[in-house]
PDB file of C-alpha atoms in Angstrom:
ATOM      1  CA  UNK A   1     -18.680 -21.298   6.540  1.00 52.00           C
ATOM      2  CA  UNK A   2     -21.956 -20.430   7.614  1.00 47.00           C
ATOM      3  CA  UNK A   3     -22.309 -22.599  11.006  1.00 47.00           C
ATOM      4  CA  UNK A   4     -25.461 -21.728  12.051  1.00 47.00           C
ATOM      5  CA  UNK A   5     -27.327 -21.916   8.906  1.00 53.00           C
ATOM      6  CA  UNK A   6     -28.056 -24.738   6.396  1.00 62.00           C
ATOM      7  CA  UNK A   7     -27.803 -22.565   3.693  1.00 79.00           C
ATOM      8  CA  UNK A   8     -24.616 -22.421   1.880  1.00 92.00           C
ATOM      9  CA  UNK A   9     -22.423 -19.566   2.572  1.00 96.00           C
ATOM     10  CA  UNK A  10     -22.137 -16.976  -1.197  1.00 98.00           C
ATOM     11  CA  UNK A  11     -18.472 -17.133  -1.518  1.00 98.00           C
ATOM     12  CA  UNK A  12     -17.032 -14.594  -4.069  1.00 98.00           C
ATOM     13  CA  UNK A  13     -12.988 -15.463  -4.430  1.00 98.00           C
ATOM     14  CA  UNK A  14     -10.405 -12.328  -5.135  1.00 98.00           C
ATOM     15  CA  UNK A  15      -7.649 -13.516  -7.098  1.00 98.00           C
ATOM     16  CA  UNK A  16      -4.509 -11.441  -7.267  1.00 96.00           C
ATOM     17  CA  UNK A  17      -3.045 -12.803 -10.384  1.00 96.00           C
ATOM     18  CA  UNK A  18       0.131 -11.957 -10.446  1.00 93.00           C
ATOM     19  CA  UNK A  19       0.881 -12.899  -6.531  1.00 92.00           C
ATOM     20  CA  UNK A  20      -0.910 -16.827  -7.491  1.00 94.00           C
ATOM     21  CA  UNK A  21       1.398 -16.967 -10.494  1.00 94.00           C
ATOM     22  CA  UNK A  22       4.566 -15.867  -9.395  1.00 89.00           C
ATOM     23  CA  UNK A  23       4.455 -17.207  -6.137  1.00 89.00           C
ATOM     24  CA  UNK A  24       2.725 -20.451  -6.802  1.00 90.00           C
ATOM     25  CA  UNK A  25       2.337 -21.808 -10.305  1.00 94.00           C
ATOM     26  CA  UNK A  26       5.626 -20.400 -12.219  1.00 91.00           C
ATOM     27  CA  UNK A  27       8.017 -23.151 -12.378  1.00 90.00           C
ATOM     28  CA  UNK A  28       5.597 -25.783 -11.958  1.00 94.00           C
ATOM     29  CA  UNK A  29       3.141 -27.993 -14.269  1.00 95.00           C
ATOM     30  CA  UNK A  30       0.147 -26.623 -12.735  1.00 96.00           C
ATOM     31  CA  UNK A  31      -0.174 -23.344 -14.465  1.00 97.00           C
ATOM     32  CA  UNK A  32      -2.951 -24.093 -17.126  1.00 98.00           C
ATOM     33  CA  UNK A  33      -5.395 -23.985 -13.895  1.00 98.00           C
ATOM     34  CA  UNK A  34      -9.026 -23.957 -13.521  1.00 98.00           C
ATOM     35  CA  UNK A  35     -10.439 -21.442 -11.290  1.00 98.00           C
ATOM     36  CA  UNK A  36     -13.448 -22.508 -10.747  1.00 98.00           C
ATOM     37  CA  UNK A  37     -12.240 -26.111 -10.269  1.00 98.00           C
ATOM     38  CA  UNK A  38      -9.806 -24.600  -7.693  1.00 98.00           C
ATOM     39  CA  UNK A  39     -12.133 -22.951  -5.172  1.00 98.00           C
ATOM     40  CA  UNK A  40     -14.983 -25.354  -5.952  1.00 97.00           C
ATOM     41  CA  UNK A  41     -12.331 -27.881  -4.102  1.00 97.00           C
ATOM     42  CA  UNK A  42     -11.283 -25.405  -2.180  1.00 97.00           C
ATOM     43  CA  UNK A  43     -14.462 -24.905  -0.432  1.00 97.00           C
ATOM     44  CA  UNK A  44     -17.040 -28.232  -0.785  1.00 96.00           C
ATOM     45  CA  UNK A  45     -19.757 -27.158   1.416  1.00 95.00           C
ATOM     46  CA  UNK A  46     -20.074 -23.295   0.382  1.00 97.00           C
ATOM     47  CA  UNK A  47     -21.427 -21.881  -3.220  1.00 97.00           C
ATOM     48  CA  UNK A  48     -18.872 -20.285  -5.145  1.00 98.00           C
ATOM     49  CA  UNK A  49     -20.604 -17.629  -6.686  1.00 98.00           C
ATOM     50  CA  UNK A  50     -18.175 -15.898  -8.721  1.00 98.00           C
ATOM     51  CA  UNK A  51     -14.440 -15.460  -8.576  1.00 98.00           C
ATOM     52  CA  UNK A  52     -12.702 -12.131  -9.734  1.00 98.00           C
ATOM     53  CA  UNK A  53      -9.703 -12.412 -11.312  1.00 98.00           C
ATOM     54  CA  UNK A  54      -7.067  -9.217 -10.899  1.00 97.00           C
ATOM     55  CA  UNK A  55      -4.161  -8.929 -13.390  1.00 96.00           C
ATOM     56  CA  UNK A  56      -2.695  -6.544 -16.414  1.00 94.00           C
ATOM     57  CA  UNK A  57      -1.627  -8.071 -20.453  1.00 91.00           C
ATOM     58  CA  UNK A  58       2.169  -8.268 -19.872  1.00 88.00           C
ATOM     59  CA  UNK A  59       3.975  -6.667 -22.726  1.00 84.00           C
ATOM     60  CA  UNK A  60       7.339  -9.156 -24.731  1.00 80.00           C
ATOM     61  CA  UNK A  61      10.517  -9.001 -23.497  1.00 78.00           C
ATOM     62  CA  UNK A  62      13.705  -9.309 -25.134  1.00 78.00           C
ATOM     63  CA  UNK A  63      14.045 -12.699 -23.239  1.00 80.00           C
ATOM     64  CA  UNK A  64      10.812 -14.194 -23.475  1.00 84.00           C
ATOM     65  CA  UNK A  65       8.894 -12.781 -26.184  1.00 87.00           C
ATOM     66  CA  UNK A  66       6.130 -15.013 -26.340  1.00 91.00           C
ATOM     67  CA  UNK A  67       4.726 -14.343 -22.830  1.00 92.00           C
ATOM     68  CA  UNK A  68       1.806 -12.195 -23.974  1.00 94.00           C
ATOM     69  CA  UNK A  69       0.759 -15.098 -25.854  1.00 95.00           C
ATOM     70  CA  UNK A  70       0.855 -17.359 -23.198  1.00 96.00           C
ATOM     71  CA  UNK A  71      -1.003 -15.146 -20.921  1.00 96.00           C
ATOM     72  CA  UNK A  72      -3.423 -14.476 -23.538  1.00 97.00           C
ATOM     73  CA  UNK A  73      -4.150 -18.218 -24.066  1.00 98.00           C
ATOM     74  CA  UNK A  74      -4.753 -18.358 -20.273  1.00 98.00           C
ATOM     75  CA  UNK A  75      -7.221 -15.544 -20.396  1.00 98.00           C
ATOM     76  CA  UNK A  76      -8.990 -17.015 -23.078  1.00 98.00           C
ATOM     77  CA  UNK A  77      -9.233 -20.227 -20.839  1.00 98.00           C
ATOM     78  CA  UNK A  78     -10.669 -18.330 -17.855  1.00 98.00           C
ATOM     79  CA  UNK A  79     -12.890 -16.489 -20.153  1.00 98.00           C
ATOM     80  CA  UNK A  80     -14.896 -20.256 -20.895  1.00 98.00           C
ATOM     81  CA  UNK A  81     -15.867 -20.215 -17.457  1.00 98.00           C
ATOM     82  CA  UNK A  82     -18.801 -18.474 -16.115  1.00 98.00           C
ATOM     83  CA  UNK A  83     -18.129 -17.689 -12.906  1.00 98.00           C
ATOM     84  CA  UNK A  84     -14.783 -15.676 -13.780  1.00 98.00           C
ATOM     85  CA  UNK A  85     -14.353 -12.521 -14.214  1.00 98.00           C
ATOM     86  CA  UNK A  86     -11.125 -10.868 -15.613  1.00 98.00           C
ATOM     87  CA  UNK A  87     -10.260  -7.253 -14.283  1.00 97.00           C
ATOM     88  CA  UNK A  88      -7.596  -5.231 -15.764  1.00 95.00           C
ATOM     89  CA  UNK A  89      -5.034  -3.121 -14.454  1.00 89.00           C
ATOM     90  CA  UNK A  90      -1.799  -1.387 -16.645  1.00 73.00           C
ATOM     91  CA  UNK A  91       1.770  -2.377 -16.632  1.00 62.00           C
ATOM     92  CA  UNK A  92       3.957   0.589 -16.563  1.00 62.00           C
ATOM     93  CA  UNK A  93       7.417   0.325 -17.847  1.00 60.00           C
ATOM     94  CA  UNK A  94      10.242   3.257 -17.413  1.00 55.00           C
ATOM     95  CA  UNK A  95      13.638   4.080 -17.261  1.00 65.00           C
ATOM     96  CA  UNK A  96      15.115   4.761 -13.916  1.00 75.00           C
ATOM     97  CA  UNK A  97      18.105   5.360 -11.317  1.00 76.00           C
ATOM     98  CA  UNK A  98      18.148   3.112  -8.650  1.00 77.00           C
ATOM     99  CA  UNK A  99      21.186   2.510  -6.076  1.00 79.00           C
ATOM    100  CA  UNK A 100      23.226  -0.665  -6.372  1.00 80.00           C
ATOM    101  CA  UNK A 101      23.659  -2.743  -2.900  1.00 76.00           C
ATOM    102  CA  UNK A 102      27.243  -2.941  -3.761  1.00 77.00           C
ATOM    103  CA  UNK A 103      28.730  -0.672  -6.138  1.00 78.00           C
ATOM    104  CA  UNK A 104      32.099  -1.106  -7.690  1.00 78.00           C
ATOM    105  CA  UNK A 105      32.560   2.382  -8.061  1.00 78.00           C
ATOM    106  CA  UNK A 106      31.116   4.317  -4.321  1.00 76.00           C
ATOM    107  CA  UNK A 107      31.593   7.690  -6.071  1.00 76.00           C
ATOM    108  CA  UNK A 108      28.975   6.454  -9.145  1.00 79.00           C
ATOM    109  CA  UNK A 109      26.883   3.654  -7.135  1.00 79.00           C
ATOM    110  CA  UNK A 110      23.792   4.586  -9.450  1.00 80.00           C
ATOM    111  CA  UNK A 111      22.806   2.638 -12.547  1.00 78.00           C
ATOM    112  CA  UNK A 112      19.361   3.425 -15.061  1.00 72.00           C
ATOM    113  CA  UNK A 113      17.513  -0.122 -15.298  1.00 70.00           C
ATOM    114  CA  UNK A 114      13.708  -0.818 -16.464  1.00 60.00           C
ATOM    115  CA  UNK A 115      11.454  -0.702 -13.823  1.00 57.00           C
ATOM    116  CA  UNK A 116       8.138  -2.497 -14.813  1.00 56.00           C
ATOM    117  CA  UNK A 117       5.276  -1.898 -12.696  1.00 59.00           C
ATOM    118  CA  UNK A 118       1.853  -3.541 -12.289  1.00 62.00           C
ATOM    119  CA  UNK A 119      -0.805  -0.513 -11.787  1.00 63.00           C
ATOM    120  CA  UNK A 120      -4.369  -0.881 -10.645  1.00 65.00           C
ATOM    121  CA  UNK A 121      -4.820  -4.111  -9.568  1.00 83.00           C
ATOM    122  CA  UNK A 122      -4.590  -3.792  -5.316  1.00 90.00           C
ATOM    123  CA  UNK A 123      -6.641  -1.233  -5.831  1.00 94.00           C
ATOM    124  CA  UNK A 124      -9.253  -2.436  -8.271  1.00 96.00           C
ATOM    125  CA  UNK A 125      -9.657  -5.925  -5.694  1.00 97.00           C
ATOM    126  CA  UNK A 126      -9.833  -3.598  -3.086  1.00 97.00           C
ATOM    127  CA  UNK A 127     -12.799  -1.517  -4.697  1.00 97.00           C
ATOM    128  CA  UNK A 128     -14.837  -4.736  -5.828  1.00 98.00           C
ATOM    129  CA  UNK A 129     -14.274  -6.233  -1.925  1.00 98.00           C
ATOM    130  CA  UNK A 130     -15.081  -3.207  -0.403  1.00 98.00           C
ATOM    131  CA  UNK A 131     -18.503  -2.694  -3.003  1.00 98.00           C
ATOM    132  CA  UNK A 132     -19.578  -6.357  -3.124  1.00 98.00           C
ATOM    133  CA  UNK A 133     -19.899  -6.548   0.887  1.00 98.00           C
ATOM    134  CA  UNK A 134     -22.045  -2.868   0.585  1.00 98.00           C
ATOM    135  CA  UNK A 135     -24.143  -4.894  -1.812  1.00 98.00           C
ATOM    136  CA  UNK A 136     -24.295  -8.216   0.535  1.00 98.00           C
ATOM    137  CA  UNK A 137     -23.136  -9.903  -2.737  1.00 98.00           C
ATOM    138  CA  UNK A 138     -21.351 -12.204  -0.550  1.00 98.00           C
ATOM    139  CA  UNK A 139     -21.034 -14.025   2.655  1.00 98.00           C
ATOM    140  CA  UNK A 140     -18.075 -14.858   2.634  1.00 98.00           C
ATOM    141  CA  UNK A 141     -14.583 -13.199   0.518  1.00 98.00           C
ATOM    142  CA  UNK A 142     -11.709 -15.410  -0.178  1.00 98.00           C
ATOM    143  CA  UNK A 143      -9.016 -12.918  -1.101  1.00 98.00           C
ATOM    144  CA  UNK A 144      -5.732 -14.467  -2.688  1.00 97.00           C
ATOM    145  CA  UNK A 145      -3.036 -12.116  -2.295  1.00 94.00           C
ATOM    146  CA  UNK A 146      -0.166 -11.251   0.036  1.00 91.00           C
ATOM    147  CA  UNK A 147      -0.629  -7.420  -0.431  1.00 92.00           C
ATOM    148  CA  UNK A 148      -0.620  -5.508   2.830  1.00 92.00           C
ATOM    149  CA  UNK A 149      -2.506  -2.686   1.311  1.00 93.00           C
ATOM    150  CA  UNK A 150      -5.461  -4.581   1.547  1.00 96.00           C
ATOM    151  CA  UNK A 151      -5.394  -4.544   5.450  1.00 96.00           C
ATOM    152  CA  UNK A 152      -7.793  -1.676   5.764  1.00 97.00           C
ATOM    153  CA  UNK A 153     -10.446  -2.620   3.253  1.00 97.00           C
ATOM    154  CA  UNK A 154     -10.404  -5.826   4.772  1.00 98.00           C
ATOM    155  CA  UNK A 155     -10.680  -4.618   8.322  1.00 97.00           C
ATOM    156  CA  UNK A 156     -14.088  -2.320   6.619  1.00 98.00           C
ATOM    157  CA  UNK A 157     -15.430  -5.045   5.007  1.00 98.00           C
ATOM    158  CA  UNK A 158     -15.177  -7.298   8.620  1.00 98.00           C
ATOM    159  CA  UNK A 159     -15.708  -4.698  11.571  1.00 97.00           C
ATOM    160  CA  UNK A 160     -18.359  -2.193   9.501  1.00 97.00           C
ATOM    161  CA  UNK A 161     -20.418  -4.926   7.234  1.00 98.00           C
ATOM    162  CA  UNK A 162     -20.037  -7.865   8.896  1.00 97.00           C
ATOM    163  CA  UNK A 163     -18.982 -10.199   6.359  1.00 98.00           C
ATOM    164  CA  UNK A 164     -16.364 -13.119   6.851  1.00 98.00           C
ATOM    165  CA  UNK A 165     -13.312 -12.614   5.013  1.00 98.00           C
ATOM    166  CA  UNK A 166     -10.566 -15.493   4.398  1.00 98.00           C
ATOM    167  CA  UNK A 167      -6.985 -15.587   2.884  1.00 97.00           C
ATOM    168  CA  UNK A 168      -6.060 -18.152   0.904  1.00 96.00           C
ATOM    169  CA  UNK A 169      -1.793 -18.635   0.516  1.00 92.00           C
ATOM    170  CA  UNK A 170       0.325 -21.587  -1.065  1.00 91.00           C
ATOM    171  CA  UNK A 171       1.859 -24.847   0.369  1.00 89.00           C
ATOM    172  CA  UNK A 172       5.521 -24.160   1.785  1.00 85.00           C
ATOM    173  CA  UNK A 173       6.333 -27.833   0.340  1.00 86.00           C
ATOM    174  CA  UNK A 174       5.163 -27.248  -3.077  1.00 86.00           C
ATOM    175  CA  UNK A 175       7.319 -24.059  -3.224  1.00 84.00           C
ATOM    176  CA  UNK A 176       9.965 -26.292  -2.079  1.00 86.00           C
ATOM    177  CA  UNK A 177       9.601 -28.513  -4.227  1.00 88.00           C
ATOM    178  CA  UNK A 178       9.663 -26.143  -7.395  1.00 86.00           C
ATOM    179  CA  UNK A 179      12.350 -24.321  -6.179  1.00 81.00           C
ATOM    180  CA  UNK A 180       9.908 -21.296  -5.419  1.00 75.00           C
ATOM    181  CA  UNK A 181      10.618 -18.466  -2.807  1.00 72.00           C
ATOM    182  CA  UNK A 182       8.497 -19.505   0.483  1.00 65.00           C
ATOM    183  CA  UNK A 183       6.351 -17.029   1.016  1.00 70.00           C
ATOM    184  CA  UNK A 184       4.508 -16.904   4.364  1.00 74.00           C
ATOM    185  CA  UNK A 185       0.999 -15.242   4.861  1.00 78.00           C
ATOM    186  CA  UNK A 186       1.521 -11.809   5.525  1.00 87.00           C
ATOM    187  CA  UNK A 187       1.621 -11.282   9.811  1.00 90.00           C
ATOM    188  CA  UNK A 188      -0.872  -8.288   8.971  1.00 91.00           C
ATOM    189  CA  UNK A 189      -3.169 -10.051   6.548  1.00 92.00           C
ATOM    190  CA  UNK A 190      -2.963 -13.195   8.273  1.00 91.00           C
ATOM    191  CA  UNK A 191      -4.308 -11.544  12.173  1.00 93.00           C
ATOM    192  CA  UNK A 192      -6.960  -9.911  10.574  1.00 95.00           C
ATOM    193  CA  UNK A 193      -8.964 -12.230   8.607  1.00 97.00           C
ATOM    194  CA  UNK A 194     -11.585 -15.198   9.981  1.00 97.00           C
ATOM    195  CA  UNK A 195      -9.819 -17.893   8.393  1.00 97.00           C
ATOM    196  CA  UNK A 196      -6.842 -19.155   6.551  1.00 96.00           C
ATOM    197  CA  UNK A 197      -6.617 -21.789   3.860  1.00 95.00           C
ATOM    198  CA  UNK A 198      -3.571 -23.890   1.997  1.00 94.00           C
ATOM    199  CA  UNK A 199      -3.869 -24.739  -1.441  1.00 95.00           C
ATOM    200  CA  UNK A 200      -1.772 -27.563  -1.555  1.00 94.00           C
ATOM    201  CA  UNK A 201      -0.065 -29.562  -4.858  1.00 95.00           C
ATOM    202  CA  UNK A 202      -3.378 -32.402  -5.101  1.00 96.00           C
ATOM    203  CA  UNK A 203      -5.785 -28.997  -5.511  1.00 97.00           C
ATOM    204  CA  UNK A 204      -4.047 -27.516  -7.981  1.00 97.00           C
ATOM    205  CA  UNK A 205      -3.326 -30.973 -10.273  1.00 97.00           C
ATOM    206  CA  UNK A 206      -6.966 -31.511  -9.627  1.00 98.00           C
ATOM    207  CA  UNK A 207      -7.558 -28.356 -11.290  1.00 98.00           C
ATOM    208  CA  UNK A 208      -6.371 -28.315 -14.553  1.00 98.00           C
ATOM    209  CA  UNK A 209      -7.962 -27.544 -17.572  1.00 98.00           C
ATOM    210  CA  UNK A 210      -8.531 -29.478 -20.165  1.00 98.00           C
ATOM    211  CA  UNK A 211      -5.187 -29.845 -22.740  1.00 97.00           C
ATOM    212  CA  UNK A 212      -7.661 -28.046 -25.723  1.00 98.00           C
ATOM    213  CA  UNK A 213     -10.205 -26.358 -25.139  1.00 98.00           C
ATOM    214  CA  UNK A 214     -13.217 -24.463 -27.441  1.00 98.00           C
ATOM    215  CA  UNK A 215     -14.711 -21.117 -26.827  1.00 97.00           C
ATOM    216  CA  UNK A 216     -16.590 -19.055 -29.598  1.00 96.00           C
ATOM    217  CA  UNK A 217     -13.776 -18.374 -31.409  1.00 96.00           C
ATOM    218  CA  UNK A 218     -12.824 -21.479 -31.974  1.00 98.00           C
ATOM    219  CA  UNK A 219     -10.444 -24.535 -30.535  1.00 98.00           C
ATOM    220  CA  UNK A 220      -7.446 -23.354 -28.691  1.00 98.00           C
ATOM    221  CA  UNK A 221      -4.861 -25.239 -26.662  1.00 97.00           C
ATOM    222  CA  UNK A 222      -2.690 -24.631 -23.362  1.00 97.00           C
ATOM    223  CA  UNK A 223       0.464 -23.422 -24.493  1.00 95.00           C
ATOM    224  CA  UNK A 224       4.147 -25.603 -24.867  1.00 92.00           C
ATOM    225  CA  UNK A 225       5.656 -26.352 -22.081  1.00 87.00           C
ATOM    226  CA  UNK A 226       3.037 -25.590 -19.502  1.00 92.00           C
TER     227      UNK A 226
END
């Protein structure tokens, strides 16, 4: 990244967790994935230097009660590697009114659902982007997300400290191919950064962790059916 020096570019990765899950790895076998793995293959001729992962503990649901544990068992998995970082934000769950598209009833075409809402985390990425490049932590940020709210801190972190900022977004054939939504870089996002980059389906099976794994609380494995 650094053409005109033969020192390796400091590349610090922002990782939008939610966005690389449920865009990218839900559905698929790829989900048990090693970050560092991932952005060491990513980017070759650069030093990774840390990545920061963004997410929130998900809470059970009535149809899929074992998903904190699942998540947990990833966390624990990220937290073996040195270079990650795991950043919280909240989920927020309330009851609500929200308009149907196509009531039954137009005189009543309100219903109360669950809203569930992840709190902190566009915000938090934004902060640690925005402080890291004050710092010169960095020469380069690789920022994983599709989130149009980080537009601005982006733009700062370009135009007033002069670092390099790229986006990294997902394979339209591997989201195919799982039966994913296709999710294009975001028009803003993607016109305001230095560089774009694919991660494609040979990165991420390249990137698994190991089936079991041993931290220091002991030996713990990836969890059934992932």
């Amino acid at each position: 990244m650094l053409s005109a020096s033969l020192r390796k570019a400091r590349i610090i990765a922002y990782v939008d967790g939610f966005n690389l899950y449920y865009s990218a790895l839900k559905g698929t076998p790829y989900k048990w994935l090693d970050l560092e793995r991932l952005f060491c293959l990513l980017f070759p001729r650069d030093d990774v230097v840390a990545i920061k992962y963004f997410t929130a503990k998900v809470k059970s649901r009535a149809n899929d009660p074992d998903q904190p544990i699942r998540q947990a068992l990833y966390l624990r998995a990220l937290g073996t590697l040195p270079k990650v970082e795991i950043i919280y934000g909240t989920f927020l769950s309330h009851k609500t009114k929200m308009r149907l598209a196509n009531p039954k009833d137009p005189n009543n075409p309100f219903v109360w659902v669950i809203k569930t809402e992840e709190k902190g985390s566009d915000v938090n990425l934004a902060t640690h982007l925005l402080y890291d490049a004050f710092v010169d932590a960095f020469d380069v940020a690789v920022v994983v997300s599709n989130d149009s709210d980080l537009l601005l801190p982006i733009q700062v972190v370009r135009k007033k400290l002069g670092k390099k900022v790229g986006l990294v977004g997902y394979d339209l054939a591997l989201l195919k191919k799982f039966g994913r939504k296709k999710r294009h870089p975001n028009p803003q996002l993607h016109q305001s950064v230095d560089f774009y980059k694919t991660i494609r389906e040979s990165a991420l099976r390249r990137s698994q962790f190991d089936p079991v794994l041993k931290d220091a609380r002991g030996t713990f494995k990836k969890p059934r059916g992932w």
